[in-house]
Amino acid sequence: MYPSRFAYEAPKTLAEAIALLDANGGEAKVLSGGQSLIPMVKLRFASPELLVDINNIPGLDYMRIDEQGNLRIGALVRHEDLEHSTTLPATHPTLAAAAHLVADPIVRTRGTFVGSLCHADPQGDWAATMIALGGRIVAQGPKGKREIDMREFVLGPFTNALAFNEIAVEAIVPPVKGKAAGSYLKLERRVGDFATASVAVALDMNGTTVGRAGCALAGVGGRTIDANDAISVLVGKTLNAESIEAAAEAVAEAADPRTDHRGSADYKRHIVKTFVTRILNNIANSEQKAA
């Protein structure tokens, strides 16, 4: 299928890009990696009158730790930049675990981290990790910048909180208080397939005690499932058989799966519980070895 006709602009500054979005009153789309947008345009699931390509705007391809300890990821950082990072496994293990599970190597070469968050796919990997980590999105529009909590950024399937004349210029992951622990597990029928079920867990460990616990799910609901409240039963506790079982049960209850060609609702909920248990047991074992 051929896409509908559209105009194309490749601005050299953010101000120019925002002005183009503002002038087109909601009929324009931002193009960064294009791995989600281009297929939607080709299949006419989206029919923008204008594509605003931000790839020529300098200074958006950074990934760094700021003075407050926040991890800042610019709008043009590719999936493979996170996948091949040598520091991420130690500083942000949940992101590192997810990086090589995003789609396939071709998509990871071109697709962007922030663009994937904006796509808000209920089966997307990055939104789950960012919700578990308590991340934020920085949006920039005609009135300046504002920060949006990831728990409020994903409004529903393929729907985010950006205004039509705003661009998501950056993702922020807050600093860990203590030692970072966590992982991301995903069940897929084949490499590159959408998730049957996936689980992101991020913990801040103070010695053997859980200081903060975050969790989110993909593929088991009509949107990315925020399971932070469910896994908060771990806060102030050590990881043992009892606390892990309680957390896994609570997170599985937070899932909202539907029976489809990938499996029954009960099966998907069982996978969620199994993945949470596996991640927490691995963290507990690592903490015991380090002690």
mmCIF file of C-alpha atoms in Angstrom:
data_model
loop_
_atom_site.group_PDB
_atom_site.id
_atom_site.type_symbol
_atom_site.label_atom_id
_atom_site.label_comp_id
_atom_site.label_asym_id
_atom_site.label_seq_id
_atom_site.Cartn_x
_atom_site.Cartn_y
_atom_site.Cartn_z
ATOM 1 C CA MET A 1 0.000 0.000 0.000
ATOM 2 C CA TYR A 2 1.253 3.476 -0.821
ATOM 3 C CA PRO A 3 1.108 6.239 1.812
ATOM 4 C CA SER A 4 -1.055 9.314 1.431
ATOM 5 C CA ARG A 5 0.648 12.393 0.013
ATOM 6 C CA PHE A 6 2.614 14.402 2.560
ATOM 7 C CA ALA A 7 5.036 17.300 2.660
ATOM 8 C CA TYR A 8 8.530 16.890 4.123
ATOM 9 C CA GLU A 9 10.711 19.337 6.042
ATOM 10 C CA ALA A 10 14.154 18.810 7.590
ATOM 11 C CA PRO A 11 14.739 21.760 9.950
ATOM 12 C CA LYS A 12 18.185 22.531 11.318
ATOM 13 C CA THR A 13 17.043 23.824 14.743
ATOM 14 C CA LEU A 14 14.515 22.845 17.398
ATOM 15 C CA ALA A 15 12.900 26.258 17.171
ATOM 16 C CA GLU A 16 12.282 25.758 13.455
ATOM 17 C CA ALA A 17 10.901 22.239 14.011
ATOM 18 C CA ILE A 18 8.524 23.434 16.738
ATOM 19 C CA ALA A 19 7.361 26.316 14.555
ATOM 20 C CA LEU A 20 6.512 23.866 11.766
ATOM 21 C CA LEU A 21 4.473 21.704 14.154
ATOM 22 C CA ASP A 22 2.715 24.752 15.553
ATOM 23 C CA ALA A 23 1.843 26.104 12.107
ATOM 24 C CA ASN A 24 0.313 22.820 10.992
ATOM 25 C CA GLY A 25 -2.181 22.575 13.832
ATOM 26 C CA GLY A 26 -1.842 18.888 14.640
ATOM 27 C CA GLU A 27 -1.490 17.622 11.063
ATOM 28 C CA ALA A 28 2.283 17.109 11.287
ATOM 29 C CA LYS A 29 4.352 14.246 12.718
ATOM 30 C CA VAL A 30 7.926 14.220 14.000
ATOM 31 C CA LEU A 31 10.304 11.819 12.252
ATOM 32 C CA SER A 32 13.351 10.613 14.175
ATOM 33 C CA GLY A 33 14.167 6.922 13.678
ATOM 34 C CA GLY A 34 11.036 6.236 11.648
ATOM 35 C CA GLN A 35 10.838 2.567 12.627
ATOM 36 C CA SER A 36 7.295 3.000 13.955
ATOM 37 C CA LEU A 37 6.056 6.022 12.026
ATOM 38 C CA ILE A 38 7.028 4.988 8.502
ATOM 39 C CA PRO A 39 5.211 1.612 8.611
ATOM 40 C CA MET A 40 2.118 3.366 10.012
ATOM 41 C CA VAL A 41 2.228 5.948 7.213
ATOM 42 C CA LYS A 42 2.784 3.276 4.584
ATOM 43 C CA LEU A 43 -0.235 1.303 5.814
ATOM 44 C CA ARG A 44 -2.258 4.538 6.200
ATOM 45 C CA PHE A 45 -2.786 3.995 9.902
ATOM 46 C CA ALA A 46 -1.404 7.542 10.056
ATOM 47 C CA SER A 47 -1.859 10.164 7.349
ATOM 48 C CA PRO A 48 0.070 13.290 8.347
ATOM 49 C CA GLU A 49 0.110 16.245 6.017
ATOM 50 C CA LEU A 50 3.720 16.979 6.985
ATOM 51 C CA LEU A 51 6.703 14.984 8.260
ATOM 52 C CA VAL A 52 9.167 17.041 10.299
ATOM 53 C CA ASP A 53 12.517 15.220 10.194
ATOM 54 C CA ILE A 54 14.629 16.180 13.231
ATOM 55 C CA ASN A 55 17.719 14.164 12.271
ATOM 56 C CA ASN A 56 19.571 17.265 11.029
ATOM 57 C CA ILE A 57 19.210 19.051 14.367
ATOM 58 C CA PRO A 58 22.554 18.918 16.213
ATOM 59 C CA GLY A 59 22.980 18.124 19.891
ATOM 60 C CA LEU A 60 20.201 15.543 20.341
ATOM 61 C CA ASP A 61 22.299 12.370 20.222
ATOM 62 C CA TYR A 62 23.764 12.401 23.739
ATOM 63 C CA MET A 63 23.591 9.936 26.616
ATOM 64 C CA ARG A 64 25.196 11.226 29.802
ATOM 65 C CA ILE A 65 25.001 11.444 33.595
ATOM 66 C CA ASP A 66 24.432 14.997 34.847
ATOM 67 C CA GLU A 67 25.727 16.578 38.057
ATOM 68 C CA GLN A 68 22.673 15.383 40.027
ATOM 69 C CA GLY A 69 23.185 11.789 38.884
ATOM 70 C CA ASN A 70 20.322 11.740 36.355
ATOM 71 C CA LEU A 71 20.812 9.731 33.187
ATOM 72 C CA ARG A 72 19.832 11.975 30.258
ATOM 73 C CA ILE A 73 19.085 10.442 26.863
ATOM 74 C CA GLY A 74 18.633 12.748 23.888
ATOM 75 C CA ALA A 75 15.932 12.395 21.245
ATOM 76 C CA LEU A 76 18.295 11.005 18.577
ATOM 77 C CA VAL A 77 19.976 8.291 20.665
ATOM 78 C CA ARG A 78 19.475 4.985 18.827
ATOM 79 C CA HIS A 79 18.518 1.688 20.436
ATOM 80 C CA GLU A 80 21.928 0.291 19.553
ATOM 81 C CA ASP A 81 23.644 3.075 21.517
ATOM 82 C CA LEU A 82 22.127 1.633 24.682
ATOM 83 C CA GLU A 83 22.695 -1.935 23.517
ATOM 84 C CA HIS A 84 26.442 -1.382 23.045
ATOM 85 C CA SER A 85 27.018 0.818 26.093
ATOM 86 C CA THR A 86 29.786 -0.523 28.324
ATOM 87 C CA THR A 87 28.641 1.396 31.408
ATOM 88 C CA LEU A 88 24.879 0.814 31.347
ATOM 89 C CA PRO A 89 24.929 -2.755 32.767
ATOM 90 C CA ALA A 90 26.443 -1.474 36.015
ATOM 91 C CA THR A 91 24.600 1.830 36.327
ATOM 92 C CA HIS A 92 21.182 0.936 34.874
ATOM 93 C CA PRO A 93 20.843 -2.861 34.603
ATOM 94 C CA THR A 94 17.128 -2.739 33.708
ATOM 95 C CA LEU A 95 17.810 -0.641 30.604
ATOM 96 C CA ALA A 96 20.812 -2.784 29.693
ATOM 97 C CA ALA A 97 18.769 -5.983 29.931
ATOM 98 C CA ALA A 98 16.066 -4.592 27.639
ATOM 99 C CA ALA A 99 18.369 -3.067 25.027
ATOM 100 C CA HIS A 100 19.170 -6.238 23.081
ATOM 101 C CA LEU A 101 15.522 -7.401 23.173
ATOM 102 C CA VAL A 102 14.088 -4.407 21.295
ATOM 103 C CA ALA A 103 12.747 -5.577 17.911
ATOM 104 C CA ASP A 104 15.660 -6.764 15.730
ATOM 105 C CA PRO A 105 19.186 -5.537 14.855
ATOM 106 C CA ILE A 106 17.977 -3.550 11.836
ATOM 107 C CA VAL A 107 15.399 -1.638 13.868
ATOM 108 C CA ARG A 108 17.864 -1.104 16.723
ATOM 109 C CA THR A 109 20.341 0.489 14.312
ATOM 110 C CA ARG A 110 17.960 3.248 13.241
ATOM 111 C CA GLY A 111 15.139 3.459 15.795
ATOM 112 C CA THR A 112 15.395 5.887 18.704
ATOM 113 C CA PHE A 113 14.846 5.403 22.420
ATOM 114 C CA VAL A 114 12.729 8.537 22.880
ATOM 115 C CA GLY A 115 10.787 7.895 19.674
ATOM 116 C CA SER A 116 9.818 4.465 20.956
ATOM 117 C CA LEU A 117 8.562 6.012 24.193
ATOM 118 C CA CYS A 118 6.444 8.475 22.211
ATOM 119 C CA HIS A 119 4.978 5.648 20.100
ATOM 120 C CA ALA A 120 3.397 4.268 23.316
ATOM 121 C CA ASP A 121 2.932 0.756 21.976
ATOM 122 C CA PRO A 122 1.290 -1.447 24.677
ATOM 123 C CA GLN A 123 3.850 -4.106 23.769
ATOM 124 C CA GLY A 124 6.818 -1.740 23.650
ATOM 125 C CA ASP A 125 9.880 -2.463 25.737
ATOM 126 C CA TRP A 126 11.245 0.952 26.643
ATOM 127 C CA ALA A 127 8.085 2.424 28.165
ATOM 128 C CA ALA A 128 7.971 -0.458 30.654
ATOM 129 C CA THR A 129 11.586 0.105 31.708
ATOM 130 C CA MET A 130 11.095 3.857 32.077
ATOM 131 C CA ILE A 131 7.975 3.482 34.215
ATOM 132 C CA ALA A 132 9.787 0.972 36.434
ATOM 133 C CA LEU A 133 12.716 3.391 36.785
ATOM 134 C CA GLY A 134 10.529 6.406 37.595
ATOM 135 C CA GLY A 135 11.662 8.194 34.432
ATOM 136 C CA ARG A 136 10.488 11.459 32.906
ATOM 137 C CA ILE A 137 10.131 12.951 29.435
ATOM 138 C CA VAL A 138 11.226 16.496 28.624
ATOM 139 C CA ALA A 139 8.850 18.088 26.099
ATOM 140 C CA GLN A 140 9.696 21.323 24.316
ATOM 141 C CA GLY A 141 7.145 23.512 22.593
ATOM 142 C CA PRO A 142 6.445 27.183 21.786
ATOM 143 C CA LYS A 143 6.135 28.001 25.508
ATOM 144 C CA GLY A 144 9.384 26.294 26.501
ATOM 145 C CA LYS A 145 10.146 23.015 28.238
ATOM 146 C CA ARG A 146 8.165 20.898 30.672
ATOM 147 C CA GLU A 147 8.793 17.519 32.294
ATOM 148 C CA ILE A 148 6.230 14.717 32.188
ATOM 149 C CA ASP A 149 6.379 11.692 34.481
ATOM 150 C CA MET A 150 6.377 8.472 32.464
ATOM 151 C CA ARG A 151 3.453 7.247 34.564
ATOM 152 C CA GLU A 152 1.461 10.144 33.089
ATOM 153 C CA PHE A 153 3.092 10.240 29.657
ATOM 154 C CA VAL A 154 1.557 7.037 28.255
ATOM 155 C CA LEU A 155 -2.163 7.807 28.100
ATOM 156 C CA GLY A 156 -3.285 4.698 26.234
ATOM 157 C CA PRO A 157 -2.534 2.579 23.165
ATOM 158 C CA PHE A 158 -0.334 4.669 20.850
ATOM 159 C CA THR A 159 -1.315 7.827 22.734
ATOM 160 C CA ASN A 160 1.031 10.085 24.694
ATOM 161 C CA ALA A 161 0.741 13.345 26.610
ATOM 162 C CA LEU A 162 2.583 15.557 24.099
ATOM 163 C CA ALA A 163 0.746 18.552 22.693
ATOM 164 C CA PHE A 164 0.611 18.717 18.877
ATOM 165 C CA ASN A 165 3.285 21.425 18.847
ATOM 166 C CA GLU A 166 5.699 19.765 21.298
ATOM 167 C CA ILE A 167 8.730 17.574 20.677
ATOM 168 C CA ALA A 168 10.057 15.042 23.189
ATOM 169 C CA VAL A 169 13.669 16.198 23.300
ATOM 170 C CA GLU A 170 14.991 14.102 26.162
ATOM 171 C CA ALA A 171 14.333 11.220 28.533
ATOM 172 C CA ILE A 172 15.508 11.421 32.147
ATOM 173 C CA VAL A 173 16.179 8.507 34.490
ATOM 174 C CA PRO A 174 16.560 9.642 38.123
ATOM 175 C CA PRO A 175 19.640 8.690 40.145
ATOM 176 C CA VAL A 176 19.730 5.485 42.119
ATOM 177 C CA LYS A 177 19.715 5.831 45.898
ATOM 178 C CA GLY A 178 21.998 2.985 46.872
ATOM 179 C CA LYS A 179 22.912 0.202 44.459
ATOM 180 C CA ALA A 180 21.014 -0.353 41.217
ATOM 181 C CA ALA A 181 19.519 -3.804 40.657
ATOM 182 C CA GLY A 182 16.971 -5.071 38.167
ATOM 183 C CA SER A 183 16.343 -6.681 34.824
ATOM 184 C CA TYR A 184 13.943 -7.047 31.917
ATOM 185 C CA LEU A 185 12.496 -10.335 30.684
ATOM 186 C CA LYS A 186 10.424 -10.776 27.550
ATOM 187 C CA LEU A 187 8.575 -13.734 26.079
ATOM 188 C CA GLU A 188 8.279 -13.575 22.296
ATOM 189 C CA ARG A 189 7.411 -16.237 19.747
ATOM 190 C CA ARG A 190 10.425 -15.360 17.613
ATOM 191 C CA VAL A 191 13.133 -12.693 17.515
ATOM 192 C CA GLY A 192 11.639 -9.321 16.696
ATOM 193 C CA ASP A 193 8.067 -10.318 17.533
ATOM 194 C CA PHE A 194 5.857 -8.300 19.833
ATOM 195 C CA ALA A 195 5.897 -9.385 23.461
ATOM 196 C CA THR A 196 3.535 -12.089 24.626
ATOM 197 C CA ALA A 197 4.412 -10.754 28.055
ATOM 198 C CA SER A 198 7.333 -8.778 29.422
ATOM 199 C CA VAL A 199 8.383 -7.510 32.832
ATOM 200 C CA ALA A 200 10.697 -4.661 33.865
ATOM 201 C CA VAL A 201 11.923 -4.560 37.465
ATOM 202 C CA ALA A 202 14.159 -1.854 38.952
ATOM 203 C CA LEU A 203 15.291 -1.826 42.580
ATOM 204 C CA ASP A 204 17.403 0.550 44.649
ATOM 205 C CA MET A 205 19.200 -1.630 47.181
ATOM 206 C CA ASN A 206 20.506 -0.334 50.510
ATOM 207 C CA GLY A 207 22.697 -3.254 51.476
ATOM 208 C CA THR A 208 20.317 -6.220 51.495
ATOM 209 C CA THR A 209 17.236 -4.024 52.007
ATOM 210 C CA VAL A 210 15.038 -2.768 49.181
ATOM 211 C CA GLY A 211 14.968 1.038 49.314
ATOM 212 C CA ARG A 212 12.821 1.579 46.225
ATOM 213 C CA ALA A 213 11.014 -0.881 43.969
ATOM 214 C CA GLY A 214 9.656 -0.226 40.495
ATOM 215 C CA CYS A 215 7.926 -2.506 38.000
ATOM 216 C CA ALA A 216 6.006 -2.232 34.735
ATOM 217 C CA LEU A 217 4.569 -4.731 32.247
ATOM 218 C CA ALA A 218 4.129 -4.855 28.484
ATOM 219 C CA GLY A 219 1.966 -7.091 26.324
ATOM 220 C CA VAL A 220 -0.501 -7.863 29.104
ATOM 221 C CA GLY A 221 -2.966 -5.004 28.769
ATOM 222 C CA GLY A 222 -4.301 -2.311 26.478
ATOM 223 C CA ARG A 223 -1.445 -0.047 27.538
ATOM 224 C CA THR A 224 1.852 -0.342 29.386
ATOM 225 C CA ILE A 225 0.905 -1.542 32.876
ATOM 226 C CA ASP A 226 2.242 0.503 35.783
ATOM 227 C CA ALA A 227 2.943 -2.070 38.516
ATOM 228 C CA ASN A 228 4.979 0.208 40.790
ATOM 229 C CA ASP A 229 2.351 0.153 43.521
ATOM 230 C CA ALA A 230 2.140 -3.638 43.358
ATOM 231 C CA ILE A 231 5.857 -4.241 43.767
ATOM 232 C CA SER A 232 6.146 -1.610 46.507
ATOM 233 C CA VAL A 233 5.383 -4.441 48.983
ATOM 234 C CA LEU A 234 9.150 -5.060 48.803
ATOM 235 C CA VAL A 235 10.163 -1.646 50.137
ATOM 236 C CA GLY A 236 11.927 -1.899 53.489
ATOM 237 C CA LYS A 237 12.297 -5.671 53.207
ATOM 238 C CA THR A 238 15.021 -8.099 52.262
ATOM 239 C CA LEU A 239 14.603 -10.391 49.279
ATOM 240 C CA ASN A 240 13.649 -13.836 50.528
ATOM 241 C CA ALA A 241 11.196 -16.534 49.492
ATOM 242 C CA GLU A 242 8.307 -14.914 51.322
ATOM 243 C CA SER A 243 8.792 -11.347 50.099
ATOM 244 C CA ILE A 244 9.503 -12.481 46.524
ATOM 245 C CA GLU A 245 6.340 -14.605 46.447
ATOM 246 C CA ALA A 246 4.246 -11.703 47.761
ATOM 247 C CA ALA A 247 5.680 -9.286 45.184
ATOM 248 C CA ALA A 248 5.241 -11.724 42.287
ATOM 249 C CA GLU A 249 1.613 -12.359 43.258
ATOM 250 C CA ALA A 250 0.873 -8.631 43.543
ATOM 251 C CA VAL A 251 2.428 -7.802 40.173
ATOM 252 C CA ALA A 252 0.610 -10.672 38.441
ATOM 253 C CA GLU A 253 -2.655 -9.297 39.822
ATOM 254 C CA ALA A 254 -1.829 -5.895 38.314
ATOM 255 C CA ALA A 255 -1.668 -7.406 34.820
ATOM 256 C CA ASP A 256 -4.717 -7.116 32.598
ATOM 257 C CA PRO A 257 -4.116 -9.699 29.848
ATOM 258 C CA ARG A 258 -6.509 -10.887 27.176
ATOM 259 C CA THR A 259 -6.672 -14.252 25.485
ATOM 260 C CA ASP A 260 -5.428 -14.085 21.885
ATOM 261 C CA HIS A 261 -3.304 -16.005 19.398
ATOM 262 C CA ARG A 262 -0.252 -15.573 21.660
ATOM 263 C CA GLY A 263 -1.844 -17.337 24.623
ATOM 264 C CA SER A 264 -4.601 -17.305 27.187
ATOM 265 C CA ALA A 265 -5.020 -14.597 29.796
ATOM 266 C CA ASP A 266 -4.168 -17.097 32.560
ATOM 267 C CA TYR A 267 -1.015 -18.155 30.728
ATOM 268 C CA LYS A 268 0.170 -14.546 30.349
ATOM 269 C CA ARG A 269 -0.502 -13.794 34.004
ATOM 270 C CA HIS A 270 1.497 -16.909 34.921
ATOM 271 C CA ILE A 271 4.390 -15.676 32.779
ATOM 272 C CA VAL A 272 4.340 -12.331 34.589
ATOM 273 C CA LYS A 273 4.544 -14.042 37.975
ATOM 274 C CA THR A 274 7.307 -16.347 36.761
ATOM 275 C CA PHE A 275 9.365 -13.473 35.346
ATOM 276 C CA VAL A 276 9.068 -11.350 38.497
ATOM 277 C CA THR A 277 10.076 -14.336 40.620
ATOM 278 C CA ARG A 278 13.038 -15.086 38.360
ATOM 279 C CA ILE A 279 14.314 -11.501 38.339
ATOM 280 C CA LEU A 280 14.013 -11.094 42.097
ATOM 281 C CA ASN A 281 15.634 -14.448 42.809
ATOM 282 C CA ASN A 282 18.563 -13.512 40.572
ATOM 283 C CA ILE A 283 18.975 -10.219 42.413
ATOM 284 C CA ALA A 284 18.786 -11.981 45.793
ATOM 285 C CA ASN A 285 21.415 -14.517 44.731
ATOM 286 C CA SER A 286 23.719 -11.757 43.496
ATOM 287 C CA GLU A 287 23.356 -9.857 46.766
ATOM 288 C CA GLN A 288 24.191 -12.988 48.744
ATOM 289 C CA LYS A 289 27.340 -13.593 46.691
ATOM 290 C CA ALA A 290 28.426 -9.983 47.147
ATOM 291 C CA ALA A 291 27.891 -10.077 50.916
#
